[in-house]
């Protein structure tokens, strides 16, 4: 069996933390990272000294602020959020529903911002959360504008189901993606929970490539897609322009 390198062991310690496990004991870290207690103790000590981890009064470890400082430099993270936030706030004021910003990471969508109203429909989303691309509006918008090879590989893989309405048929998913490209809007209806519907639109970078997606999530029973779609498109277009995208004008 090939031994794990030092960087692999360090990354395993950090990967032990997730949204379900934000605070861990040294024993927990050792178990979740697949490391001996001695090795985990040494690596956790080094990471804590550097600031990547912090230890609370109860002896539990948390992700440290030093990692937040580094993560803030990611162009698809905090930098994108800062550009997009005014447009997300405008979309929220227009709808008073859940508003989300997300990017693609491989075969998953990662949420980088989320605005929620007090009376908005409950969603299983938080900043940093990941979901399969085919089950959310932002995910469909991002998948529809990914490369053809990636789309085909995704459609040919396992399509996880969360409700009876989740798209699990590859041919149906291909048709949905084609419709997203045709209309410029993605609609995900009751795919994650049976009471919610999302409408999303792609966000483009300076060169025109899709770099993110924005969505609004509303109660399925009250959803009015023809009303929501223009508002989402306006928000996505505003963010795209702020990022430097210049749509082609009419040809003379």
PDB file of C-alpha atoms in Angstrom:
ATOM      1  CA  UNK A   1       0.000   0.000   0.000  1.00  0.00           C
ATOM      2  CA  UNK A   2       1.425   3.382  -1.033  1.00  0.00           C
ATOM      3  CA  UNK A   3       2.084   5.692   1.914  1.00  0.00           C
ATOM      4  CA  UNK A   4       0.402   9.084   1.863  1.00  0.00           C
ATOM      5  CA  UNK A   5       2.567  12.134   1.306  1.00  0.00           C
ATOM      6  CA  UNK A   6       2.831  14.929   3.881  1.00  0.00           C
ATOM      7  CA  UNK A   7       0.647  17.298   1.792  1.00  0.00           C
ATOM      8  CA  UNK A   8      -1.982  14.543   1.431  1.00  0.00           C
ATOM      9  CA  UNK A   9      -2.061  14.075   5.203  1.00  0.00           C
ATOM     10  CA  UNK A  10      -2.385  17.823   5.815  1.00  0.00           C
ATOM     11  CA  UNK A  11      -5.233  18.073   3.315  1.00  0.00           C
ATOM     12  CA  UNK A  12      -6.932  15.062   4.918  1.00  0.00           C
ATOM     13  CA  UNK A  13      -6.963  16.904   8.249  1.00  0.00           C
ATOM     14  CA  UNK A  14      -8.615  19.954   6.691  1.00  0.00           C
ATOM     15  CA  UNK A  15     -11.051  17.782   4.719  1.00  0.00           C
ATOM     16  CA  UNK A  16     -12.227  16.210   7.989  1.00  0.00           C
ATOM     17  CA  UNK A  17     -14.252  19.393   8.552  1.00  0.00           C
ATOM     18  CA  UNK A  18     -17.509  20.014   6.693  1.00  0.00           C
ATOM     19  CA  UNK A  19     -20.894  21.605   7.299  1.00  0.00           C
ATOM     20  CA  UNK A  20     -22.055  18.611   9.312  1.00  0.00           C
ATOM     21  CA  UNK A  21     -18.814  18.488  11.298  1.00  0.00           C
ATOM     22  CA  UNK A  22     -17.651  22.082  11.933  1.00  0.00           C
ATOM     23  CA  UNK A  23     -16.124  21.259  15.333  1.00  0.00           C
ATOM     24  CA  UNK A  24     -14.019  18.145  15.929  1.00  0.00           C
ATOM     25  CA  UNK A  25     -11.961  16.651  18.695  1.00  0.00           C
ATOM     26  CA  UNK A  26      -8.462  15.389  17.964  1.00  0.00           C
ATOM     27  CA  UNK A  27      -9.800  11.830  18.030  1.00  0.00           C
ATOM     28  CA  UNK A  28     -12.525  12.771  15.548  1.00  0.00           C
ATOM     29  CA  UNK A  29      -9.962  14.345  13.217  1.00  0.00           C
ATOM     30  CA  UNK A  30      -7.751  11.271  13.451  1.00  0.00           C
ATOM     31  CA  UNK A  31     -10.650   8.971  12.572  1.00  0.00           C
ATOM     32  CA  UNK A  32     -12.152  11.084   9.781  1.00  0.00           C
ATOM     33  CA  UNK A  33      -8.751  11.791   8.202  1.00  0.00           C
ATOM     34  CA  UNK A  34      -7.659   8.151   8.432  1.00  0.00           C
ATOM     35  CA  UNK A  35      -4.532   9.033  10.385  1.00  0.00           C
ATOM     36  CA  UNK A  36      -2.947   7.700  13.536  1.00  0.00           C
ATOM     37  CA  UNK A  37      -3.581   9.760  16.632  1.00  0.00           C
ATOM     38  CA  UNK A  38       0.103  10.643  16.836  1.00  0.00           C
ATOM     39  CA  UNK A  39       0.226  11.890  13.241  1.00  0.00           C
ATOM     40  CA  UNK A  40      -3.040  13.791  13.637  1.00  0.00           C
ATOM     41  CA  UNK A  41      -1.746  15.437  16.818  1.00  0.00           C
ATOM     42  CA  UNK A  42       1.409  16.618  15.057  1.00  0.00           C
ATOM     43  CA  UNK A  43      -0.397  17.960  11.993  1.00  0.00           C
ATOM     44  CA  UNK A  44      -3.206  19.602  13.967  1.00  0.00           C
ATOM     45  CA  UNK A  45      -0.601  21.303  16.136  1.00  0.00           C
ATOM     46  CA  UNK A  46       1.177  22.717  13.097  1.00  0.00           C
ATOM     47  CA  UNK A  47      -2.060  23.873  11.492  1.00  0.00           C
ATOM     48  CA  UNK A  48      -3.227  25.477  14.725  1.00  0.00           C
ATOM     49  CA  UNK A  49       0.059  27.328  15.167  1.00  0.00           C
ATOM     50  CA  UNK A  50      -0.221  28.671  11.598  1.00  0.00           C
ATOM     51  CA  UNK A  51      -3.861  29.702  12.108  1.00  0.00           C
ATOM     52  CA  UNK A  52      -5.575  27.239   9.783  1.00  0.00           C
ATOM     53  CA  UNK A  53      -7.275  25.664  12.804  1.00  0.00           C
ATOM     54  CA  UNK A  54      -8.408  27.120  16.127  1.00  0.00           C
ATOM     55  CA  UNK A  55      -9.009  25.312  19.426  1.00  0.00           C
ATOM     56  CA  UNK A  56     -11.884  26.383  21.675  1.00  0.00           C
ATOM     57  CA  UNK A  57     -12.224  26.235  25.479  1.00  0.00           C
ATOM     58  CA  UNK A  58     -13.812  22.771  25.250  1.00  0.00           C
ATOM     59  CA  UNK A  59     -10.813  21.404  23.352  1.00  0.00           C
ATOM     60  CA  UNK A  60     -12.604  21.146  20.004  1.00  0.00           C
ATOM     61  CA  UNK A  61     -10.985  22.329  16.797  1.00  0.00           C
ATOM     62  CA  UNK A  62     -12.571  24.646  14.223  1.00  0.00           C
ATOM     63  CA  UNK A  63     -11.444  26.035  10.877  1.00  0.00           C
ATOM     64  CA  UNK A  64      -9.316  29.115  11.586  1.00  0.00           C
ATOM     65  CA  UNK A  65      -9.536  32.654  10.279  1.00  0.00           C
ATOM     66  CA  UNK A  66      -6.237  32.273   8.413  1.00  0.00           C
ATOM     67  CA  UNK A  67      -7.988  29.987   5.940  1.00  0.00           C
ATOM     68  CA  UNK A  68     -10.740  32.593   5.522  1.00  0.00           C
ATOM     69  CA  UNK A  69      -8.103  35.175   4.646  1.00  0.00           C
ATOM     70  CA  UNK A  70      -6.645  32.881   1.994  1.00  0.00           C
ATOM     71  CA  UNK A  71     -10.053  31.852   0.645  1.00  0.00           C
ATOM     72  CA  UNK A  72     -11.029  35.510   0.251  1.00  0.00           C
ATOM     73  CA  UNK A  73      -8.447  35.745  -2.544  1.00  0.00           C
ATOM     74  CA  UNK A  74     -10.298  33.197  -4.698  1.00  0.00           C
ATOM     75  CA  UNK A  75     -11.732  35.031  -7.748  1.00  0.00           C
ATOM     76  CA  UNK A  76     -14.823  32.809  -7.735  1.00  0.00           C
ATOM     77  CA  UNK A  77     -15.375  33.268  -3.993  1.00  0.00           C
ATOM     78  CA  UNK A  78     -15.426  36.495  -2.035  1.00  0.00           C
ATOM     79  CA  UNK A  79     -14.312  38.625  -5.002  1.00  0.00           C
ATOM     80  CA  UNK A  80     -17.248  37.408  -7.100  1.00  0.00           C
ATOM     81  CA  UNK A  81     -19.593  37.859  -4.159  1.00  0.00           C
ATOM     82  CA  UNK A  82     -18.556  41.491  -3.689  1.00  0.00           C
ATOM     83  CA  UNK A  83     -19.262  42.302  -7.336  1.00  0.00           C
ATOM     84  CA  UNK A  84     -22.559  40.413  -7.356  1.00  0.00           C
ATOM     85  CA  UNK A  85     -24.002  41.490  -3.993  1.00  0.00           C
ATOM     86  CA  UNK A  86     -25.707  44.736  -5.113  1.00  0.00           C
ATOM     87  CA  UNK A  87     -27.526  42.881  -7.892  1.00  0.00           C
ATOM     88  CA  UNK A  88     -28.462  40.020  -5.566  1.00  0.00           C
ATOM     89  CA  UNK A  89     -29.892  42.567  -3.116  1.00  0.00           C
ATOM     90  CA  UNK A  90     -31.911  44.162  -5.927  1.00  0.00           C
ATOM     91  CA  UNK A  91     -33.286  40.744  -6.879  1.00  0.00           C
ATOM     92  CA  UNK A  92     -34.163  40.082  -3.257  1.00  0.00           C
ATOM     93  CA  UNK A  93     -35.969  43.422  -2.946  1.00  0.00           C
ATOM     94  CA  UNK A  94     -37.936  42.605  -6.106  1.00  0.00           C
ATOM     95  CA  UNK A  95     -39.008  39.163  -4.882  1.00  0.00           C
ATOM     96  CA  UNK A  96     -38.429  38.902  -1.091  1.00  0.00           C
ATOM     97  CA  UNK A  97     -37.546  35.259  -1.725  1.00  0.00           C
ATOM     98  CA  UNK A  98     -34.347  33.217  -1.428  1.00  0.00           C
ATOM     99  CA  UNK A  99     -31.656  34.574  -3.741  1.00  0.00           C
ATOM    100  CA  UNK A 100     -28.530  32.537  -4.482  1.00  0.00           C
ATOM    101  CA  UNK A 101     -25.209  32.834  -6.278  1.00  0.00           C
ATOM    102  CA  UNK A 102     -23.238  29.725  -7.203  1.00  0.00           C
ATOM    103  CA  UNK A 103     -20.292  28.440  -9.219  1.00  0.00           C
ATOM    104  CA  UNK A 104     -19.468  25.045 -10.712  1.00  0.00           C
ATOM    105  CA  UNK A 105     -16.789  22.811  -9.248  1.00  0.00           C
ATOM    106  CA  UNK A 106     -16.540  19.691 -11.380  1.00  0.00           C
ATOM    107  CA  UNK A 107     -19.869  17.865 -11.175  1.00  0.00           C
ATOM    108  CA  UNK A 108     -21.196  19.941  -8.288  1.00  0.00           C
ATOM    109  CA  UNK A 109     -22.557  23.398  -7.703  1.00  0.00           C
ATOM    110  CA  UNK A 110     -21.041  25.388  -4.834  1.00  0.00           C
ATOM    111  CA  UNK A 111     -23.005  28.233  -3.268  1.00  0.00           C
ATOM    112  CA  UNK A 112     -21.017  31.425  -2.686  1.00  0.00           C
ATOM    113  CA  UNK A 113     -23.829  33.698  -1.479  1.00  0.00           C
ATOM    114  CA  UNK A 114     -27.375  33.345  -0.182  1.00  0.00           C
ATOM    115  CA  UNK A 115     -29.937  35.962   0.818  1.00  0.00           C
ATOM    116  CA  UNK A 116     -33.084  34.729   2.548  1.00  0.00           C
ATOM    117  CA  UNK A 117     -36.306  36.412   3.599  1.00  0.00           C
ATOM    118  CA  UNK A 118     -38.002  35.656   6.899  1.00  0.00           C
ATOM    119  CA  UNK A 119     -41.072  34.211   5.181  1.00  0.00           C
ATOM    120  CA  UNK A 120     -39.244  32.631   2.226  1.00  0.00           C
ATOM    121  CA  UNK A 121     -39.501  28.913   1.546  1.00  0.00           C
ATOM    122  CA  UNK A 122     -37.016  26.815   3.519  1.00  0.00           C
ATOM    123  CA  UNK A 123     -34.052  25.554   1.508  1.00  0.00           C
ATOM    124  CA  UNK A 124     -31.203  23.156   2.253  1.00  0.00           C
ATOM    125  CA  UNK A 125     -28.595  25.719   1.245  1.00  0.00           C
ATOM    126  CA  UNK A 126     -25.827  27.618   2.986  1.00  0.00           C
ATOM    127  CA  UNK A 127     -22.700  29.354   1.746  1.00  0.00           C
ATOM    128  CA  UNK A 128     -20.215  26.650   0.797  1.00  0.00           C
ATOM    129  CA  UNK A 129     -22.871  23.965   0.375  1.00  0.00           C
ATOM    130  CA  UNK A 130     -22.579  21.577  -2.568  1.00  0.00           C
ATOM    131  CA  UNK A 131     -25.260  19.844  -4.626  1.00  0.00           C
ATOM    132  CA  UNK A 132     -25.232  17.782  -7.813  1.00  0.00           C
ATOM    133  CA  UNK A 133     -25.584  20.018 -10.860  1.00  0.00           C
ATOM    134  CA  UNK A 134     -28.790  18.476 -12.224  1.00  0.00           C
ATOM    135  CA  UNK A 135     -31.005  19.070  -9.178  1.00  0.00           C
ATOM    136  CA  UNK A 136     -30.859  22.871  -8.780  1.00  0.00           C
ATOM    137  CA  UNK A 137     -31.625  25.826 -11.005  1.00  0.00           C
ATOM    138  CA  UNK A 138     -28.116  27.260 -10.723  1.00  0.00           C
ATOM    139  CA  UNK A 139     -26.672  23.821 -11.352  1.00  0.00           C
ATOM    140  CA  UNK A 140     -28.707  23.350 -14.531  1.00  0.00           C
ATOM    141  CA  UNK A 141     -27.686  26.799 -15.766  1.00  0.00           C
ATOM    142  CA  UNK A 142     -24.018  25.989 -15.163  1.00  0.00           C
ATOM    143  CA  UNK A 143     -24.204  22.484 -16.617  1.00  0.00           C
ATOM    144  CA  UNK A 144     -25.999  23.705 -19.738  1.00  0.00           C
ATOM    145  CA  UNK A 145     -23.110  26.073 -20.469  1.00  0.00           C
ATOM    146  CA  UNK A 146     -20.264  23.693 -19.654  1.00  0.00           C
ATOM    147  CA  UNK A 147     -18.332  21.940 -22.401  1.00  0.00           C
ATOM    148  CA  UNK A 148     -20.142  19.314 -24.511  1.00  0.00           C
ATOM    149  CA  UNK A 149     -17.821  16.556 -23.305  1.00  0.00           C
ATOM    150  CA  UNK A 150     -18.496  17.422 -19.660  1.00  0.00           C
ATOM    151  CA  UNK A 151     -22.253  17.524 -20.276  1.00  0.00           C
ATOM    152  CA  UNK A 152     -22.235  14.134 -21.957  1.00  0.00           C
ATOM    153  CA  UNK A 153     -20.100  12.594 -19.221  1.00  0.00           C
ATOM    154  CA  UNK A 154     -22.436  14.024 -16.590  1.00  0.00           C
ATOM    155  CA  UNK A 155     -25.588  12.801 -18.339  1.00  0.00           C
ATOM    156  CA  UNK A 156     -24.022   9.359 -18.663  1.00  0.00           C
ATOM    157  CA  UNK A 157     -23.210   9.128 -14.975  1.00  0.00           C
ATOM    158  CA  UNK A 158     -25.359   8.402 -11.945  1.00  0.00           C
ATOM    159  CA  UNK A 159     -28.101  11.011 -11.514  1.00  0.00           C
ATOM    160  CA  UNK A 160     -28.900  11.084  -7.805  1.00  0.00           C
ATOM    161  CA  UNK A 161     -32.573  11.475  -6.840  1.00  0.00           C
ATOM    162  CA  UNK A 162     -33.858  13.462  -3.855  1.00  0.00           C
ATOM    163  CA  UNK A 163     -37.592  13.570  -4.627  1.00  0.00           C
ATOM    164  CA  UNK A 164     -39.881  11.792  -7.127  1.00  0.00           C
ATOM    165  CA  UNK A 165     -39.477  14.880  -9.343  1.00  0.00           C
ATOM    166  CA  UNK A 166     -35.677  14.789  -9.588  1.00  0.00           C
ATOM    167  CA  UNK A 167     -34.412  14.347 -13.142  1.00  0.00           C
ATOM    168  CA  UNK A 168     -32.850  10.897 -13.359  1.00  0.00           C
ATOM    169  CA  UNK A 169     -33.326  10.121 -17.056  1.00  0.00           C
ATOM    170  CA  UNK A 170     -30.291  11.114 -19.180  1.00  0.00           C
ATOM    171  CA  UNK A 171     -32.338  11.915 -22.289  1.00  0.00           C
ATOM    172  CA  UNK A 172     -34.686  14.131 -20.304  1.00  0.00           C
ATOM    173  CA  UNK A 173     -31.703  15.938 -18.786  1.00  0.00           C
ATOM    174  CA  UNK A 174     -30.243  16.542 -22.251  1.00  0.00           C
ATOM    175  CA  UNK A 175     -33.564  18.056 -23.368  1.00  0.00           C
ATOM    176  CA  UNK A 176     -33.696  20.274 -20.278  1.00  0.00           C
ATOM    177  CA  UNK A 177     -30.155  21.525 -20.894  1.00  0.00           C
ATOM    178  CA  UNK A 178     -30.986  22.330 -24.513  1.00  0.00           C
ATOM    179  CA  UNK A 179     -34.019  24.310 -23.331  1.00  0.00           C
ATOM    180  CA  UNK A 180     -31.852  26.230 -20.847  1.00  0.00           C
ATOM    181  CA  UNK A 181     -29.515  27.248 -23.648  1.00  0.00           C
ATOM    182  CA  UNK A 182     -32.447  28.247 -25.855  1.00  0.00           C
ATOM    183  CA  UNK A 183     -34.267  30.379 -23.278  1.00  0.00           C
ATOM    184  CA  UNK A 184     -31.369  31.592 -21.154  1.00  0.00           C
ATOM    185  CA  UNK A 185     -33.184  30.478 -18.005  1.00  0.00           C
ATOM    186  CA  UNK A 186     -33.109  27.252 -15.989  1.00  0.00           C
ATOM    187  CA  UNK A 187     -36.090  26.058 -13.962  1.00  0.00           C
ATOM    188  CA  UNK A 188     -35.744  23.363 -11.308  1.00  0.00           C
ATOM    189  CA  UNK A 189     -39.104  22.271  -9.951  1.00  0.00           C
ATOM    190  CA  UNK A 190     -39.355  20.234  -6.719  1.00  0.00           C
ATOM    191  CA  UNK A 191     -36.075  18.431  -7.378  1.00  0.00           C
ATOM    192  CA  UNK A 192     -34.504  18.905  -3.940  1.00  0.00           C
ATOM    193  CA  UNK A 193     -37.647  19.424  -1.849  1.00  0.00           C
ATOM    194  CA  UNK A 194     -41.226  19.026  -3.000  1.00  0.00           C
ATOM    195  CA  UNK A 195     -42.255  22.518  -1.927  1.00  0.00           C
ATOM    196  CA  UNK A 196     -39.698  24.635  -3.823  1.00  0.00           C
ATOM    197  CA  UNK A 197     -39.019  25.824  -7.360  1.00  0.00           C
ATOM    198  CA  UNK A 198     -35.973  27.771  -8.528  1.00  0.00           C
ATOM    199  CA  UNK A 199     -35.391  29.976 -11.561  1.00  0.00           C
ATOM    200  CA  UNK A 200     -31.771  30.638 -12.533  1.00  0.00           C
ATOM    201  CA  UNK A 201     -29.743  32.432 -15.179  1.00  0.00           C
ATOM    202  CA  UNK A 202     -26.053  32.241 -16.123  1.00  0.00           C
ATOM    203  CA  UNK A 203     -23.496  34.896 -15.234  1.00  0.00           C
ATOM    204  CA  UNK A 204     -20.771  35.575 -17.808  1.00  0.00           C
ATOM    205  CA  UNK A 205     -17.212  36.750 -17.366  1.00  0.00           C
ATOM    206  CA  UNK A 206     -15.260  39.247 -19.505  1.00  0.00           C
ATOM    207  CA  UNK A 207     -14.740  36.792 -22.357  1.00  0.00           C
ATOM    208  CA  UNK A 208     -18.366  35.650 -22.407  1.00  0.00           C
ATOM    209  CA  UNK A 209     -17.819  32.285 -20.723  1.00  0.00           C
ATOM    210  CA  UNK A 210     -20.307  31.360 -18.007  1.00  0.00           C
ATOM    211  CA  UNK A 211     -18.557  31.719 -14.636  1.00  0.00           C
ATOM    212  CA  UNK A 212     -21.476  31.583 -12.196  1.00  0.00           C
ATOM    213  CA  UNK A 213     -25.267  31.480 -11.953  1.00  0.00           C
ATOM    214  CA  UNK A 214     -27.855  33.405  -9.967  1.00  0.00           C
ATOM    215  CA  UNK A 215     -31.265  32.136  -8.894  1.00  0.00           C
ATOM    216  CA  UNK A 216     -34.375  32.847  -6.911  1.00  0.00           C
ATOM    217  CA  UNK A 217     -36.100  30.040  -5.005  1.00  0.00           C
ATOM    218  CA  UNK A 218     -39.828  30.308  -4.303  1.00  0.00           C
ATOM    219  CA  UNK A 219     -42.626  28.115  -2.929  1.00  0.00           C
ATOM    220  CA  UNK A 220     -43.767  25.749  -5.669  1.00  0.00           C
ATOM    221  CA  UNK A 221     -47.437  26.486  -5.004  1.00  0.00           C
ATOM    222  CA  UNK A 222     -46.949  30.216  -5.643  1.00  0.00           C
ATOM    223  CA  UNK A 223     -44.344  30.030  -8.401  1.00  0.00           C
ATOM    224  CA  UNK A 224     -44.848  32.331 -11.384  1.00  0.00           C
ATOM    225  CA  UNK A 225     -41.962  31.545 -13.698  1.00  0.00           C
ATOM    226  CA  UNK A 226     -42.932  34.113 -16.395  1.00  0.00           C
ATOM    227  CA  UNK A 227     -42.748  36.838 -13.731  1.00  0.00           C
ATOM    228  CA  UNK A 228     -39.555  35.615 -12.057  1.00  0.00           C
ATOM    229  CA  UNK A 229     -37.529  34.855 -15.194  1.00  0.00           C
ATOM    230  CA  UNK A 230     -37.071  38.487 -16.353  1.00  0.00           C
ATOM    231  CA  UNK A 231     -35.979  39.598 -12.871  1.00  0.00           C
ATOM    232  CA  UNK A 232     -33.407  36.801 -12.662  1.00  0.00           C
ATOM    233  CA  UNK A 233     -32.131  37.584 -16.167  1.00  0.00           C
ATOM    234  CA  UNK A 234     -31.688  41.259 -15.242  1.00  0.00           C
ATOM    235  CA  UNK A 235     -29.698  40.340 -12.140  1.00  0.00           C
ATOM    236  CA  UNK A 236     -27.483  37.913 -14.058  1.00  0.00           C
ATOM    237  CA  UNK A 237     -26.887  40.432 -16.824  1.00  0.00           C
ATOM    238  CA  UNK A 238     -26.028  43.145 -14.299  1.00  0.00           C
ATOM    239  CA  UNK A 239     -23.464  40.937 -12.577  1.00  0.00           C
ATOM    240  CA  UNK A 240     -22.035  39.927 -15.958  1.00  0.00           C
ATOM    241  CA  UNK A 241     -21.572  43.554 -16.999  1.00  0.00           C
ATOM    242  CA  UNK A 242     -19.967  44.364 -13.642  1.00  0.00           C
ATOM    243  CA  UNK A 243     -17.501  41.528 -14.274  1.00  0.00           C
ATOM    244  CA  UNK A 244     -16.583  43.060 -17.623  1.00  0.00           C
ATOM    245  CA  UNK A 245     -18.828  41.174 -20.037  1.00  0.00           C
ATOM    246  CA  UNK A 246     -19.933  43.194 -23.051  1.00  0.00           C
ATOM    247  CA  UNK A 247     -22.762  41.610 -25.042  1.00  0.00           C
ATOM    248  CA  UNK A 248     -22.480  41.817 -28.775  1.00  0.00           C
ATOM    249  CA  UNK A 249     -24.588  44.600 -30.228  1.00  0.00           C
ATOM    250  CA  UNK A 250     -26.792  44.281 -33.295  1.00  0.00           C
ATOM    251  CA  UNK A 251     -24.830  43.738 -36.460  1.00  0.00           C
ATOM    252  CA  UNK A 252     -25.101  46.412 -39.088  1.00  0.00           C
TER     253      UNK A 252
END
